Structures are given as structure tokens and as C-alpha cells.
Short mmCIF file of C-alpha atoms in Angstrom, two decimals:
data_model
loop_
_atom_site.label_atom_id
_atom_site.label_comp_id
_atom_site.label_asym_id
_atom_site.label_seq_id
_atom_site.Cartn_x
_atom_site.Cartn_y
_atom_site.Cartn_z
CA VAL D 1 -29.98 -25.36 14.23
CA ALA D 2 -30.52 -26.96 10.83
CA GLY D 3 -30.01 -24.47 8.04
CA GLY D 4 -28.54 -21.90 10.44
CA PRO D 5 -25.20 -20.07 10.27
CA GLN D 6 -21.97 -22.03 9.95
CA GLN D 7 -20.54 -22.39 13.46
CA ILE D 8 -17.15 -23.34 14.95
CA TYR D 9 -16.95 -26.34 17.28
CA LEU D 10 -14.03 -27.78 19.23
CA TRP D 11 -13.86 -31.55 19.66
CA ASN D 12 -11.70 -32.94 22.46
CA ARG D 13 -10.60 -36.39 21.34
CA TYR D 14 -9.61 -37.37 24.88
CA SER D 15 -12.89 -36.51 26.58
CA GLY D 16 -15.09 -36.86 23.52
CA ASN D 17 -16.71 -33.51 24.33
CA ILE D 18 -17.80 -31.12 21.57
CA GLU D 19 -18.06 -27.44 22.48
CA LEU D 20 -19.46 -24.51 20.53
CA ILE D 21 -16.72 -21.90 20.09
CA SER D 22 -18.48 -19.31 17.93
CA LYS D 23 -20.70 -17.85 20.61
CA SER D 24 -21.08 -14.48 22.24
CA ALA D 25 -18.82 -13.81 25.20
CA VAL D 26 -21.57 -11.48 26.44
CA SER D 27 -24.77 -13.48 26.03
CA GLY D 28 -23.55 -16.99 25.26
CA ASN D 29 -25.73 -17.12 22.14
CA PRO D 30 -24.40 -18.81 18.98
CA ALA D 31 -23.08 -16.57 16.22
CA ALA D 32 -25.91 -15.17 14.09
CA SER D 33 -23.85 -15.18 10.89
CA ASP D 34 -21.52 -17.64 9.17
CA CYS D 35 -18.04 -18.11 10.61
CA SER D 36 -14.92 -18.78 8.55
CA PRO D 37 -12.89 -21.99 8.61
CA PRO D 38 -10.84 -21.80 11.83
CA GLY D 39 -7.13 -21.83 12.51
CA ILE D 40 -5.95 -23.82 15.52
CA SER D 41 -2.72 -23.83 17.53
CA PRO D 42 -0.50 -26.96 17.49
CA SER D 43 -1.80 -28.18 20.84
CA GLY D 44 -5.40 -27.24 20.10
CA TYR D 45 -5.69 -24.85 23.03
CA ALA D 46 -6.20 -21.74 20.91
CA VAL D 47 -8.62 -21.22 18.02
CA ALA D 48 -9.00 -18.26 15.64
CA PHE D 49 -11.78 -17.58 13.14
CA SER D 50 -13.58 -14.72 11.40
CA CYS D 51 -17.24 -13.84 11.75
CA ALA D 52 -19.47 -10.86 10.92
CA ASP D 53 -21.59 -11.13 14.06
CA ASP D 54 -21.12 -7.90 16.04
CA THR D 55 -22.41 -9.45 19.28
CA LEU D 56 -19.54 -11.88 19.97
CA VAL D 57 -17.54 -9.37 22.03
CA ALA D 58 -18.45 -6.06 23.60
CA GLY D 59 -17.60 -2.95 21.59
CA ASP D 60 -17.75 -4.54 18.12
CA SER D 61 -19.85 -2.21 16.01
CA ASN D 62 -18.35 -2.14 12.51
CA SER D 63 -20.89 -4.60 11.01
CA LEU D 64 -18.04 -6.40 9.19
CA ALA D 65 -16.30 -9.74 9.51
CA ASP D 66 -13.75 -9.56 12.33
CA THR D 67 -11.15 -12.04 13.57
CA PHE D 68 -11.67 -13.63 16.99
CA VAL D 69 -9.42 -15.74 19.19
CA LEU D 70 -10.32 -18.16 21.97
CA ASN D 71 -7.71 -19.41 24.41
CA TYR D 72 -9.40 -22.64 25.39
CA SER D 73 -7.31 -23.19 28.51
CA THR D 74 -8.08 -19.75 30.01
CA LYS D 75 -11.46 -19.23 28.28
CA GLU D 76 -10.29 -15.76 27.20
CA PHE D 77 -12.12 -14.65 24.04
CA TRP D 78 -11.05 -11.52 22.18
CA MET D 79 -11.07 -9.69 18.85
CA ALA D 80 -7.76 -9.45 16.98
CA ASN D 81 -8.40 -6.78 14.35
CA THR D 82 -8.99 -4.20 17.02
CA VAL D 83 -8.54 -0.50 16.26
CA GLN D 84 -10.09 2.73 17.50
CA GLY D 85 -13.49 3.07 15.84
CA GLY D 86 -13.36 -0.47 14.42
CA ALA D 87 -11.68 -1.94 11.35
CA ASN D 88 -12.93 -0.28 8.15
CA GLY D 89 -12.68 -3.45 6.08
CA PRO D 90 -13.60 -7.10 6.68
CA SER D 91 -11.36 -9.95 7.71
CA SER D 92 -11.14 -12.72 5.13
CA MET D 93 -13.79 -15.40 5.36
CA THR D 94 -11.84 -17.79 3.09
CA ILE D 95 -8.21 -17.64 4.31
CA ARG D 96 -7.78 -19.35 7.67
CA PRO D 97 -6.15 -17.23 10.38
CA GLY D 98 -3.16 -18.59 12.29
CA VAL D 99 -2.79 -18.53 16.07
CA SER D 100 0.18 -19.10 18.35
CA GLU D 101 0.43 -21.84 20.96
CA GLY D 102 -0.45 -19.52 23.82
CA GLY D 103 -3.22 -17.79 21.88
CA SER D 104 -1.70 -14.31 22.26
CA VAL D 105 -0.47 -13.87 18.67
CA VAL D 106 -2.76 -14.16 15.65
CA ALA D 107 -2.18 -13.74 11.91
CA PHE D 108 -5.12 -12.91 9.68
CA VAL D 109 -5.98 -11.42 6.29
CA SER D 110 -8.03 -8.24 6.06
CA SER D 111 -8.89 -5.54 3.54
CA ALA D 112 -9.03 -2.91 6.30
CA THR D 113 -6.84 0.14 5.68
CA ASN D 114 -6.80 1.52 9.23
CA LEU D 115 -5.11 -1.31 11.14
CA VAL D 116 -1.64 0.13 10.51
CA GLU D 117 -0.40 3.48 9.26
CA ASP D 118 0.17 4.14 5.54
CA ASP D 119 -1.86 1.18 4.28
CA THR D 120 -2.62 2.52 0.81
CA ASN D 121 -2.28 -0.50 -1.50
CA ALA D 122 -6.06 -1.12 -1.65
CA ARG D 123 -5.47 -4.88 -1.30
CA GLU D 124 -6.03 -7.57 1.28
CA ASP D 125 -2.99 -7.76 3.56
CA ILE D 126 -1.70 -10.14 6.20
CA PHE D 127 -1.63 -8.70 9.69
CA LEU D 128 0.06 -10.07 12.80
CA TYR D 129 -1.36 -8.92 16.12
CA ASP D 130 0.44 -9.53 19.41
CA LYS D 131 -2.09 -9.09 22.19
CA ASP D 132 0.48 -8.98 24.98
CA LYS D 133 2.40 -6.17 23.26
CA ALA D 134 -0.73 -4.52 21.75
CA GLU D 135 1.24 -4.48 18.49
CA MET D 136 -0.16 -4.77 14.95
CA ILE D 137 2.25 -5.50 12.06
CA ARG D 138 1.52 -5.74 8.34
CA VAL D 139 3.45 -8.80 7.17
CA ASN D 140 3.21 -8.91 3.37
CA VAL D 141 5.52 -6.01 2.68
CA ALA D 142 8.97 -6.00 1.06
CA SER D 143 12.05 -5.99 3.28
CA ASP D 144 12.34 -2.21 2.77
CA GLY D 145 8.75 -1.73 3.95
CA THR D 146 7.27 -1.21 0.48
CA ALA D 147 3.64 -2.29 0.16
CA SER D 148 2.78 -5.33 -1.95
CA TYR D 149 0.12 -5.40 -4.65
CA GLY D 150 -0.23 -9.18 -5.04
CA GLY D 151 -2.97 -11.47 -3.81
CA ILE D 152 -2.63 -13.90 -0.90
CA GLY D 153 -3.61 -17.56 -1.00
CA SER D 154 -3.01 -18.97 2.49
CA LEU D 155 -0.92 -18.52 5.62
CA MET D 156 0.51 -20.56 8.49
CA LEU D 157 1.82 -19.15 11.78
CA SER D 158 4.52 -20.84 13.87
CA GLY D 159 3.65 -22.07 17.35
CA ASN D 160 5.66 -19.31 19.02
CA GLY D 161 4.11 -16.62 16.80
CA ALA D 162 7.51 -15.37 15.64
CA SER D 163 7.41 -16.49 12.01
CA LEU D 164 4.87 -17.02 9.29
CA ILE D 165 4.76 -18.63 5.85
CA TYR D 166 2.32 -17.59 3.17
CA ASP D 167 1.80 -17.88 -0.55
CA SER D 168 1.28 -14.89 -2.81
CA VAL D 169 1.33 -14.05 -6.49
CA ALA D 170 3.08 -10.78 -5.65
CA GLY D 171 6.20 -10.12 -7.69
CA ASP D 172 7.21 -7.11 -5.62
CA LEU D 173 8.08 -8.67 -2.26
CA VAL D 174 11.63 -9.80 -3.05
CA GLU D 175 14.09 -9.04 -5.81
CA GLN D 176 14.20 -11.11 -9.02
CA ASP D 177 10.74 -12.60 -8.55
CA THR D 178 9.81 -12.65 -12.23
CA ASN D 179 8.03 -15.98 -12.70
CA GLY D 180 4.54 -14.43 -12.55
CA LEU D 181 3.36 -17.30 -10.35
CA ALA D 182 2.42 -17.81 -6.72
CA ASP D 183 5.47 -18.27 -4.51
CA ILE D 184 5.90 -19.23 -0.88
CA PHE D 185 7.34 -16.61 1.43
CA LEU D 186 8.74 -16.90 4.94
CA TRP D 187 8.45 -13.90 7.21
CA ASP D 188 9.99 -13.62 10.64
CA LYS D 189 11.27 -10.88 12.90
CA ASP D 190 14.63 -10.94 11.10
CA GLY D 191 13.37 -10.53 7.53
CA LEU D 192 11.48 -11.86 4.52
CA TYR D 193 12.52 -14.84 2.42
CA ASN D 194 10.99 -16.68 -0.52
CA ASN D 195 11.28 -20.13 -2.01
#
């Protein structure tokens, strides 16, 4: 609809088909509010985006922007920033989420403080959610688990969902980061590294 909310579409260059992605899994209606720029897996079979429409999946009642994932091959559509009672802060509408090849792991930025325990830095953080393990991890923390107080610019998730690179102006993630500028950090299951 002209002048309506910003929607997410998936174009298949082989078939030429264009499909609306940002629609309710319950009613099939298009999202009633703007959706963020999407993240897409390397093969294009999984898409992640944020949207404040509470009707996209059942049980979404926080009236905030949440992060959604569609596995295009299985048609499974789900919410990533899931927590009992709903996330108490919005997902970012400007930083693209990242999604793994199989669509089961998603990385996203949120200001919610109830997605993991002891989130007290009052900043946007990067979260990694593994749907198969029902596991939520806060990524932008120092190697000793200390919270970071620096802003985040962008992120990119690997195809297997095991590692992530992001840029941040934080000077408290690794030792001897004293340049006062944005740096690029690599996080994986074995640790945190910077450039």
C-alpha cells in the first residue's frame, strides 16, 4: 500500500518471485508498523528483521519492536527476543540482525534488560539466541564477563552461528583499548578478540 509501513520482501532471482515476509503468522496480514532493514543468511533461506507489530506471532504483547526470524525453506516464523512476560526494551530498528544458515541462531541488538541475568549497563547490547538450545547469550561483554558501556555500530553473524563480528566504541571489552575510537571485535565460543 502506498504510504504504508515499510515491509520486508524476499526476491528469488531464480524464479523471479517476490514474497512478502513481514506478515502475521496468525492472520497473514502485512505488518502494521515499519520493519527494520533485514539480515539474511548466506544462502538466502533465512531472514531476520525487527518490527513493533504485536500481531506477527502469537503471544507477543510487549508493544515494542521485537526481532523475528523466517526460515524460508521450512516456513517456520518465530520471535527471537523471547522471554517470560516479553522483552522490556525494544530491538534495534537501525542495526541489522544476523541469522545463521539454518535459521536457528540469530544475533540482534536490544535495549531490553530482562533477556539475560544481571544486565545492568543500561545500554543496547548484542544478544545471540540459539532456538534449538533455547539459549540466550549477551555477546558484547569482556572476556571475564564484565558488562560493556560502549555503543554498537553493526554486526555480522557467521553462517554456522558460532562466531560474530561487530564494531563498538567501547574501550572496556579488551585490555589496552585506549584509542577512543570504534574498533572491530570478533566473538566466538572460545573468546573475544579485537582488531
